[in-house]
XYZ file of C-alpha atoms in Angstrom:
673
model
C -21.935 106.804 229.768
C -22.227 108.888 232.888
C -25.398 110.905 233.050
C -25.088 113.471 235.834
C -28.790 113.168 236.633
C -29.250 109.435 236.324
C -28.271 108.870 239.901
C -26.416 110.691 242.591
C -23.952 108.544 244.422
C -22.137 108.885 247.712
C -18.718 108.283 246.236
C -17.009 107.684 249.570
C -19.116 105.581 251.908
C -19.152 106.389 255.592
C -18.615 104.096 258.513
C -21.674 101.965 259.060
C -23.180 100.287 262.065
C -26.287 99.009 263.742
C -28.260 100.439 266.612
C -27.801 97.618 269.087
C -25.731 98.562 272.158
C -23.100 96.112 273.365
C -23.136 94.867 276.946
C -19.927 96.825 277.528
C -20.500 100.183 275.791
C -18.017 100.933 273.029
C -17.924 104.162 271.098
C -17.045 102.498 267.824
C -14.525 105.284 267.234
C -10.984 104.377 266.241
C -9.201 106.260 269.006
C -5.701 105.467 267.757
C -6.424 107.509 264.617
C -6.982 110.722 266.597
C -4.502 113.581 266.655
C -4.737 114.707 270.259
C -2.778 117.872 269.497
C -5.636 119.127 267.323
C -8.887 120.363 268.836
C -12.171 119.465 267.091
C -13.076 123.140 267.491
C -10.217 123.980 265.109
C -10.278 121.041 262.665
C -12.770 118.237 263.199
C -11.357 116.137 260.365
C -7.779 116.365 261.602
C -8.718 115.819 265.242
C -10.443 112.528 264.411
C -8.010 111.313 261.737
C -4.704 113.146 262.129
C -2.567 110.308 263.458
C -3.870 107.985 260.757
C -3.160 110.620 258.094
C 0.403 111.105 259.367
C 1.285 107.433 259.641
C -0.566 105.759 256.776
C 1.051 105.268 253.395
C -1.134 104.996 250.325
C -0.539 101.513 248.855
C 1.371 101.651 245.587
C -1.588 100.348 243.564
C -3.996 102.939 244.960
C -4.725 106.499 243.894
C -6.364 107.100 247.258
C -6.764 105.171 250.463
C -9.215 105.220 253.301
C -12.332 103.655 254.711
C -14.142 103.388 251.401
C -11.199 101.836 249.531
C -10.624 99.335 252.332
C -14.250 98.273 252.197
C -14.144 97.979 248.421
C -11.060 95.756 248.691
C -12.947 93.524 251.106
C -15.901 93.307 248.731
C -13.544 92.390 245.880
C -11.895 89.639 247.954
C -15.272 88.164 248.780
C -16.351 88.351 245.136
C -13.088 86.676 244.148
C -13.848 83.778 246.458
C -17.295 83.374 244.913
C -15.980 83.618 241.353
C -13.171 81.124 241.862
C -15.517 78.714 243.613
C -18.052 78.912 240.777
C -15.242 78.432 238.270
C -14.165 75.193 239.967
C -17.620 73.746 239.430
C -16.922 73.503 235.702
C -20.513 74.291 234.844
C -22.052 73.000 231.660
C -21.849 75.149 228.546
C -24.165 78.153 228.791
C -24.532 78.000 232.560
C -23.787 80.973 234.772
C -20.957 79.007 236.389
C -19.362 78.382 232.980
C -19.674 82.033 231.988
C -18.245 83.418 235.204
C -15.442 80.866 235.294
C -14.365 81.276 231.678
C -14.631 85.056 231.791
C -12.387 85.206 234.867
C -9.894 82.577 233.734
C -9.411 84.078 230.278
C -8.829 87.535 231.759
C -6.275 86.121 234.213
C -4.266 84.262 231.569
C -1.847 87.023 230.582
C 0.572 84.545 228.970
C -2.110 83.577 226.454
C -3.035 87.240 225.999
C 0.594 88.125 225.207
C 0.840 85.241 222.734
C -2.365 86.217 220.915
C -1.095 89.700 220.077
C -3.553 91.942 218.258
C -5.374 89.054 216.591
C -8.410 89.077 218.935
C -9.144 92.737 218.251
C -8.107 92.716 214.594
C -11.630 92.143 213.209
C -12.791 95.321 214.941
C -9.782 97.245 213.630
C -10.428 95.867 210.137
C -14.022 97.062 210.315
C -12.734 100.586 210.896
C -10.319 100.326 207.981
C -13.230 99.238 205.765
C -15.181 102.471 206.344
C -15.354 104.364 203.059
C -18.268 106.791 203.476
C -19.795 109.025 206.142
C -22.886 106.824 206.136
C -20.731 103.794 206.887
C -19.067 105.783 209.664
C -22.441 106.531 211.263
C -23.497 102.898 210.964
C -20.197 101.700 212.495
C -20.636 104.052 215.459
C -24.183 102.801 215.976
C -23.185 99.146 215.772
C -20.430 99.647 218.354
C -22.679 101.490 220.797
C -21.647 100.665 224.344
C -18.567 98.853 223.046
C -16.362 101.737 221.874
C -16.142 105.259 223.294
C -17.399 107.327 220.353
C -18.425 111.007 220.129
C -22.160 110.265 220.503
C -22.875 107.877 223.401
C -26.479 106.851 223.987
C -28.330 105.814 227.100
C -31.777 104.815 228.260
C -33.405 106.777 231.085
C -36.878 107.400 232.383
C -38.279 110.391 230.503
C -37.861 113.441 232.740
C -41.473 114.515 232.218
C -42.987 111.083 231.578
C -41.070 109.054 234.185
C -43.052 105.860 233.588
C -41.610 105.602 230.053
C -38.002 104.847 229.146
C -36.501 107.311 226.729
C -33.381 107.208 224.587
C -31.074 110.075 225.352
C -27.881 111.313 223.789
C -24.821 112.428 225.710
C -21.475 113.988 224.908
C -18.353 111.857 224.832
C -15.523 110.480 222.744
C -12.572 112.113 224.498
C -9.663 110.219 226.023
C -8.890 112.648 228.846
C -11.240 112.864 231.860
C -12.903 116.162 230.969
C -12.973 118.981 228.429
C -10.946 121.158 230.819
C -7.896 118.963 230.221
C -7.939 120.100 226.578
C -9.098 123.688 226.935
C -7.225 125.090 229.933
C -3.879 125.611 228.278
C -2.485 127.784 231.080
C -2.984 125.139 233.758
C 0.382 123.451 234.303
C -1.066 120.336 235.942
C -3.627 119.762 233.206
C -0.967 120.385 230.546
C 1.180 117.683 232.141
C -1.703 115.224 231.908
C -2.315 116.242 228.304
C 1.326 115.578 227.433
C 1.087 112.155 229.088
C -1.973 111.400 226.983
C -0.134 112.352 223.814
C 2.673 109.973 224.776
C 0.128 107.255 225.457
C -1.515 107.631 222.047
C 1.888 107.514 220.383
C 2.748 104.330 222.289
C -0.495 102.649 221.249
C 0.034 103.674 217.640
C 3.614 102.372 217.622
C 2.654 99.066 219.249
C -0.085 98.559 216.670
C 2.267 99.310 213.792
C 0.511 102.475 212.673
C 2.474 104.742 210.359
C 4.105 107.813 211.986
C 2.906 107.490 215.615
C 3.720 111.137 216.385
C 1.446 112.309 213.576
C -1.252 109.880 214.757
C -1.161 111.460 218.219
C -1.383 114.963 216.768
C -4.420 114.070 214.662
C -6.201 112.256 217.486
C -5.641 115.068 219.989
C -6.700 117.679 217.429
C -9.996 115.880 216.822
C -10.644 115.365 220.527
C -9.799 119.007 221.214
C -12.458 120.001 218.685
C -14.959 117.755 220.456
C -14.027 119.295 223.797
C -14.612 122.782 222.421
C -18.295 122.041 221.762
C -18.948 120.065 224.931
C -20.852 121.520 227.870
C -19.032 122.020 231.134
C -19.783 120.082 234.304
C -21.949 122.800 235.836
C -24.166 123.086 232.750
C -24.621 119.324 232.840
C -26.219 119.581 236.286
C -29.258 121.497 235.027
C -32.102 119.052 234.262
C -34.184 121.709 232.508
C -31.394 122.468 230.035
C -30.691 118.773 229.551
C -34.281 117.850 228.703
C -34.784 118.392 224.966
C -37.367 115.938 223.591
C -37.534 115.585 219.837
C -38.042 113.094 217.035
C -35.111 111.635 215.076
C -36.194 113.782 212.127
C -36.034 116.928 214.257
C -32.592 115.898 215.499
C -31.413 115.499 211.891
C -32.554 119.067 211.222
C -30.865 120.487 214.325
C -27.627 118.514 213.849
C -27.098 118.078 210.086
C -24.100 116.386 208.517
C -24.393 113.063 210.340
C -26.531 110.160 209.148
C -28.691 109.776 212.244
C -31.008 107.252 210.575
C -28.122 104.892 209.798
C -26.712 105.470 213.275
C -29.917 104.599 215.113
C -30.728 101.606 212.926
C -27.268 100.112 213.473
C -27.658 100.743 217.222
C -30.716 98.433 217.270
C -33.104 101.372 217.473
C -35.109 101.152 214.232
C -38.367 103.052 214.143
C -37.412 105.202 217.114
C -40.284 107.561 217.904
C -38.701 110.040 220.285
C -35.485 110.853 222.133
C -34.022 113.503 224.406
C -30.975 115.426 223.185
C -29.130 116.155 226.406
C -26.710 118.744 225.014
C -28.245 119.864 221.685
C -25.510 122.359 220.820
C -22.916 119.624 221.295
C -24.777 117.358 218.870
C -24.794 120.136 216.296
C -21.060 120.655 216.752
C -20.199 116.958 216.826
C -22.247 116.243 213.697
C -20.406 119.051 211.892
C -17.033 117.620 212.921
C -17.992 114.095 211.906
C -18.963 115.472 208.495
C -16.011 117.812 207.896
C -12.941 116.303 209.566
C -11.050 114.081 207.087
C -12.453 110.573 207.246
C -8.979 109.077 207.615
C -8.405 111.190 210.735
C -11.650 109.960 212.282
C -10.758 106.351 211.430
C -7.362 106.811 213.060
C -9.059 108.279 216.112
C -11.487 105.328 216.311
C -8.564 102.903 216.042
C -6.943 104.505 219.087
C -10.252 104.433 220.967
C -10.533 100.676 220.308
C -6.939 100.020 221.411
C -7.407 102.094 224.547
C -10.656 100.359 225.437
C -9.223 96.874 224.935
C -5.728 97.540 226.344
C -6.197 95.551 229.556
C -6.785 92.395 227.495
C -4.023 93.063 224.951
C -0.289 92.195 225.198
C 1.968 93.637 227.886
C 3.080 96.689 225.908
C -0.524 97.871 225.708
C -1.263 97.053 229.343
C 1.824 98.886 230.536
C 1.040 101.950 228.435
C -2.565 101.935 229.639
C -1.486 101.951 233.281
C 1.242 104.555 232.715
C -1.462 106.953 231.526
C -4.724 105.993 233.249
C -2.974 104.917 236.439
C 0.185 106.916 237.063
C -0.365 110.081 235.005
C -4.012 110.630 235.901
C -4.204 109.255 239.450
C -0.619 108.981 240.706
C -0.791 105.226 241.384
C 2.659 103.626 241.400
C 1.742 100.085 240.460
C -1.211 98.263 238.939
C -3.886 96.616 240.998
C -3.402 92.855 241.317
C -4.577 91.119 238.163
C -7.160 89.152 240.162
C -8.748 92.409 241.344
C -8.904 93.756 237.812
C -10.489 90.467 236.768
C -13.089 90.682 239.543
C -14.006 94.209 238.444
C -14.447 92.998 234.880
C -16.547 90.000 235.871
C -18.680 92.288 238.034
C -19.135 94.572 235.045
C -20.213 91.741 232.780
C -22.068 89.361 235.137
C -22.413 91.433 238.275
C -25.869 90.356 239.387
C -24.997 86.680 238.925
C -22.104 87.165 241.348
C -24.281 89.346 243.574
C -26.959 86.674 243.898
C -24.420 84.433 245.624
C -22.834 87.327 247.506
C -26.005 88.268 249.388
C -26.650 84.692 250.509
C -23.265 84.699 252.231
C -22.731 88.249 253.417
C -26.108 89.928 253.834
C -28.284 88.219 256.447
C -31.958 89.108 256.782
C -31.265 90.839 260.101
C -29.008 93.365 258.349
C -31.745 94.218 255.866
C -34.306 94.635 258.643
C -31.959 96.876 260.623
C -31.225 99.008 257.572
C -34.936 99.420 256.852
C -35.483 100.504 260.448
C -32.767 103.126 260.101
C -34.142 104.409 256.801
C -37.666 104.733 258.189
C -36.319 106.551 261.237
C -34.474 109.055 259.048
C -37.507 109.555 256.808
C -39.602 110.321 259.890
C -37.025 112.861 261.057
C -36.980 114.442 257.605
C -40.761 114.764 257.687
C -40.617 116.595 261.013
C -37.839 118.828 259.757
C -39.818 119.936 256.696
C -42.710 120.946 258.923
C -40.409 123.179 260.967
C -38.688 124.978 258.088
C -38.769 128.712 258.636
C -37.986 129.723 255.059
C -40.649 127.639 253.271
C -44.344 128.462 252.936
C -47.098 125.926 253.738
C -48.015 125.374 250.080
C -44.519 124.225 249.133
C -44.151 122.258 252.367
C -47.206 120.229 251.401
C -45.617 119.401 248.041
C -42.327 118.470 249.733
C -44.147 116.175 252.149
C -45.976 114.548 249.251
C -42.659 113.841 247.549
C -41.105 112.446 250.728
C -44.084 110.151 251.292
C -43.556 108.591 247.857
C -39.900 107.633 248.322
C -39.156 104.081 247.212
C -36.554 102.332 249.374
C -34.383 99.513 248.012
C -32.043 97.674 250.351
C -29.480 94.967 249.692
C -30.384 93.416 246.348
C -33.037 93.384 243.597
C -36.192 91.321 243.849
C -35.694 90.065 240.278
C -32.231 89.002 239.140
C -30.865 89.784 235.696
C -30.964 87.080 233.017
C -27.573 86.412 231.375
C -28.689 83.458 229.246
C -28.066 85.317 225.972
C -24.542 86.443 226.898
C -21.932 84.288 225.170
C -18.666 83.743 227.058
C -15.920 81.716 225.386
C -12.917 80.156 227.120
C -9.611 81.798 226.241
C -11.191 84.840 224.572
C -10.849 87.817 226.952
C -11.153 90.471 224.235
C -14.177 88.838 222.649
C -15.818 88.258 226.019
C -15.442 91.924 226.905
C -16.798 93.084 223.559
C -19.732 90.675 223.674
C -20.556 91.651 227.264
C -20.618 95.326 226.301
C -22.822 94.601 223.306
C -25.084 92.366 225.409
C -25.632 95.189 227.884
C -26.331 97.713 225.136
C -28.865 95.401 223.484
C -30.547 95.016 226.878
C -30.726 98.783 227.190
C -31.849 99.441 223.602
C -34.756 97.014 224.011
C -36.154 99.291 226.725
C -36.405 102.412 224.542
C -39.922 103.889 224.541
C -41.127 101.037 226.769
C -42.496 101.224 230.344
C -39.955 101.663 233.141
C -39.310 98.598 235.286
C -39.181 100.047 238.789
C -37.658 96.822 240.121
C -34.408 97.354 238.250
C -31.202 98.277 240.084
C -28.390 100.467 238.731
C -25.745 98.907 241.005
C -24.853 95.353 241.938
C -25.258 94.142 245.548
C -21.470 93.912 245.969
C -20.983 97.572 245.013
C -19.806 99.726 247.917
C -22.008 102.736 247.311
C -25.525 104.157 247.494
C -27.628 106.385 245.245
C -30.747 108.465 244.756
C -32.550 108.296 241.412
C -34.765 111.358 240.798
C -36.993 109.914 238.065
C -37.919 106.930 240.225
C -37.771 108.967 243.442
C -35.880 106.122 245.078
C -33.014 105.660 247.513
C -30.921 102.534 247.036
C -28.441 100.872 249.396
C -26.571 97.830 247.998
C -25.658 95.048 250.415
C -21.933 95.786 250.374
C -22.332 98.977 252.376
C -23.308 96.818 255.364
C -20.265 94.689 256.027
C -17.207 94.656 258.306
C -15.184 96.594 259.119
C -17.803 99.284 258.734
C -20.820 97.389 259.931
C -20.385 96.912 263.687
C -23.257 95.857 265.909
C -21.133 96.692 268.947
C -20.740 100.326 268.002
C -22.457 103.064 269.972
C -25.663 104.587 268.604
C -24.132 108.057 268.459
C -21.274 106.945 266.213
C -23.621 104.926 264.033
C -26.031 107.793 263.532
C -23.119 110.050 262.634
C -22.093 107.503 260.003
C -24.865 105.305 258.592
C -27.472 107.836 259.651
C -25.733 110.514 257.628
C -25.417 108.128 254.653
C -29.165 107.620 254.680
C -29.852 111.289 255.278
C -27.509 112.183 252.438
C -29.374 110.035 249.920
C -32.775 111.230 251.138
C -31.555 114.809 250.817
C -30.618 114.349 247.164
C -34.321 114.437 246.417
C -34.267 117.972 247.774
C -30.944 119.315 246.532
C -30.666 121.844 243.699
C -31.215 119.101 241.078
C -33.483 116.600 242.787
C -35.791 119.327 244.057
C -36.837 120.007 240.464
C -38.515 116.576 240.274
C -41.806 115.822 242.023
C -42.888 112.805 244.032
C -43.747 110.864 240.879
C -40.302 111.496 239.419
C -41.457 114.095 236.893
C -39.473 117.230 236.116
C -41.966 119.797 237.402
C -41.758 123.034 239.354
C -43.694 122.303 242.554
C -42.323 125.370 244.338
C -43.738 128.836 244.790
C -41.495 131.491 243.256
C -40.846 132.944 246.686
C -39.725 129.635 248.169
C -37.513 128.775 245.214
C -35.725 132.111 245.510
C -35.209 131.536 249.225
C -33.792 128.064 248.547
C -31.460 129.352 245.831
C -30.242 132.128 248.112
C -29.257 129.535 250.723
C -27.554 127.498 248.026
C -25.578 130.542 246.897
C -24.158 130.861 250.413
C -23.065 127.226 250.292
C -21.434 127.803 246.898
C -19.461 130.709 248.326
C -18.368 128.707 251.370
C -16.959 125.814 249.368
C -15.317 128.000 246.754
C -13.206 129.349 249.596
C -11.577 125.935 250.040
C -8.238 125.272 248.288
C -7.456 121.517 248.246
C -4.407 121.959 245.997
C -2.343 125.180 245.934
C -3.943 127.432 243.350
C -6.965 125.132 242.876
C -10.204 126.083 244.600
C -13.320 123.964 244.784
C -16.040 124.558 242.211
C -18.951 125.451 244.482
C -21.547 125.180 241.725
C -20.347 121.764 240.574
C -20.364 120.391 244.128
C -23.529 122.148 245.291
C -25.830 119.120 245.156
C -23.483 116.910 247.142
C -22.751 119.673 249.634
C -26.487 120.211 250.196
C -26.906 116.465 250.711
C -23.985 116.323 253.149
C -25.264 119.257 255.203
C -28.888 118.156 255.154
C -28.028 114.516 255.784
C -25.938 115.429 258.802
C -28.662 117.678 260.162
C -31.343 115.012 259.786
C -29.147 112.244 261.192
C -28.456 114.342 264.287
C -32.159 114.954 264.810
C -32.814 111.236 264.410
C -30.117 110.449 266.970
C -31.582 112.885 269.484
C -34.988 111.391 268.845
C -33.631 107.906 269.529
C -32.541 108.951 273.028
C -36.163 109.382 274.067
C -35.328 112.409 276.204
C -32.638 110.582 278.177
C -29.003 111.765 278.245
C -26.456 109.662 276.385
C -23.614 108.158 278.423
C -20.071 109.508 278.222
C -17.900 106.902 276.465
C -14.180 107.186 275.789
C -14.334 110.677 277.246
C -16.881 111.960 274.718
C -20.524 112.850 275.127
C -23.043 111.268 272.773
C -23.228 114.439 270.685
C -19.441 114.603 270.426
C -19.234 110.958 269.390
C -21.807 111.642 266.693
C -19.579 114.239 265.038
C -16.350 112.319 265.578
C -18.002 109.307 263.929
C -19.054 111.523 261.040
C -15.489 112.775 260.666
C -13.841 109.356 260.830
C -16.166 108.142 258.112
C -14.386 110.541 255.720
C -10.891 109.336 256.573
C -8.922 109.278 253.339
C -5.634 110.201 251.712
C -5.285 110.825 247.971
C -2.409 111.483 245.612
C -2.246 114.951 244.066
C -2.904 113.654 240.547
C -6.073 111.983 241.774
C -7.140 115.084 243.684
C -6.685 117.155 240.522
C -8.755 114.690 238.513
C -11.569 114.726 241.056
C -11.505 118.505 241.416
C -12.046 118.695 237.662
C -14.768 116.094 237.188
C -16.262 115.055 240.535
C -19.406 116.695 241.996
C -18.260 115.653 245.486
C -15.987 117.832 247.596
C -12.756 116.271 248.914
C -13.352 114.339 252.152
C -11.819 116.794 254.622
C -14.052 119.566 253.296
C -17.103 117.326 253.412
C -16.386 116.516 257.055
C -15.640 120.066 258.183
C -17.807 121.946 255.681
C -21.050 120.384 256.885
C -20.148 120.382 260.589
C -19.249 124.066 260.676
C -22.858 124.928 259.798
C -24.361 122.546 262.340
C -25.732 123.991 265.566
C -25.261 120.617 267.224
C -21.526 120.638 266.484
C -21.021 124.039 268.060
C -23.066 123.066 271.093
C -21.307 119.706 271.479
C -17.803 121.192 271.455
C -18.646 124.607 272.934
C -16.979 126.515 270.125
C -16.221 130.172 270.674
C -14.789 133.112 268.697
C -11.160 132.408 267.931
C -11.702 128.718 267.245
C -10.911 127.955 263.605
C -14.236 126.183 263.134
C -16.306 128.750 264.979
C -19.130 130.235 262.963
C -21.622 132.642 264.448
C -25.148 131.293 264.699
C -26.544 133.923 262.356
C -23.992 132.958 259.686
C -24.615 129.207 259.741
C -26.238 127.752 256.647
C -29.364 125.737 257.402
C -31.364 124.109 254.623
C -33.567 121.110 255.446
């Protein structure tokens, strides 16, 4: 389940580097990627990346390609080496080595998977066929929590207003397409094409499984999912923490959403005696409960059968795997071929035993010096943020004091957790890829369910060390940087400070800024959902945000498709604020001395060129459409240019003037933090 407020990630990581200068100064910029026919004053993104964009082909197994994907591939190769090495040790039964090795080997053995047919998943399919009553349906959904994508996913989060206590929350789900818009926007030709591909996919699964009348199966499944989509909230609504926070007892939920046996559902989900929960989208629960009570039971069972086949397809025979890729890969993202099987296997092992792999990963690829350098950078950016808050012209002293209090309470996590996850109760069997996947999903859900209504463990991480990403978590008021964001080719101790501050500095500033974007700013320094603003200051902040919404809604990544400025507002605030703070930190690091000119660029120019090259990426149109529909991040070229165009430092560095395509008058520039 993806909770929009659980954490805010930087989906495309920037170029990283240390602060140490090499003996022979190097900018760290990839000069061969530049398009010298384009001026930064007209298109910063194209100027820094144009030649690369013109000459680079997206690999056939990729939906997009760029710095982030390259770094992720490197992380996967390193994880593969660790996994295969552990597998060779032939660990004793129950050991981590045995579990990792058998999980990986069974996933890789496609010949055995093809021979097994549907037998490994048949018990789960039989359990669906055995459902005779609505109560049994509710119990089945609860028992398969975290294993099967059903209409009522559950999660465990810190309570928005009691952030020291974990709280069960509900979420909307159960659809096979990426978002409700794929079902509801009938006049959108691109979305209709994806919907048709999904219908074909469901038919293929039904035919392969021997279901009667595959065409009718697809019609019934899509009709049910369309009904679910009709009662789901849209992506913008799901960004409002106040609307999402609806604490209630299970009895109150049963009153608000009648027609579904919530007691049987929660008990089967290992949540007996639940005292309290938060209903994230209460109107959806009312609508979903009604559907689960009124739609013919056979239709729901057919739908659940397809959900099981879809979820297990990568560990089922070739016909299922091919159909899964034709839809999830080609139709939705434009990829031409599947990722190598080993890479799929690594992703699955990371999903099941990620911290066990990560514990070895950090000993090999994350030296103590990297952690110390990262901490130095983070502290430098936090200090710059503190100074920036003091100088805000639009915020009154009372709110500034609250903002400073929140900033002072930031928790910083770098590299890896202090306490590693215990996988002793996870059973992994040799030659059982379907069972291993199902048991791993159930193991993780049981781990989560055990936390309900219990104190929050602030030591826990939401990403593995080998994950190429970073996040801010509002209820813990923490910024988290896994080890994998500090590795070659992005981590370069020889790179110039200016380039590094434009890259890693902006990464750090971005995550810090999420605590002060339109969502994060509604939580206080203790992680509680609380209005710590004066009314006057909040209105001023929202007025600035409205200008940013308007700016980004003017961008058109695909002909006829504009950005959703409200959906991307939080990330756009973080990009703009992070870039502003990183630039201030860079200037501060110079100690009043001018930066040298390197590769023909001043320090300030290198800062912005480094920022731009960090966003270097190409994506297929299908993938761009998918992200425009569901992703709160703007496409990379608009992140690079959209933040820079509002930055005084950019205009000063490149001496922009009226007539330049990226010129923006000083009085029109959007300045937030």
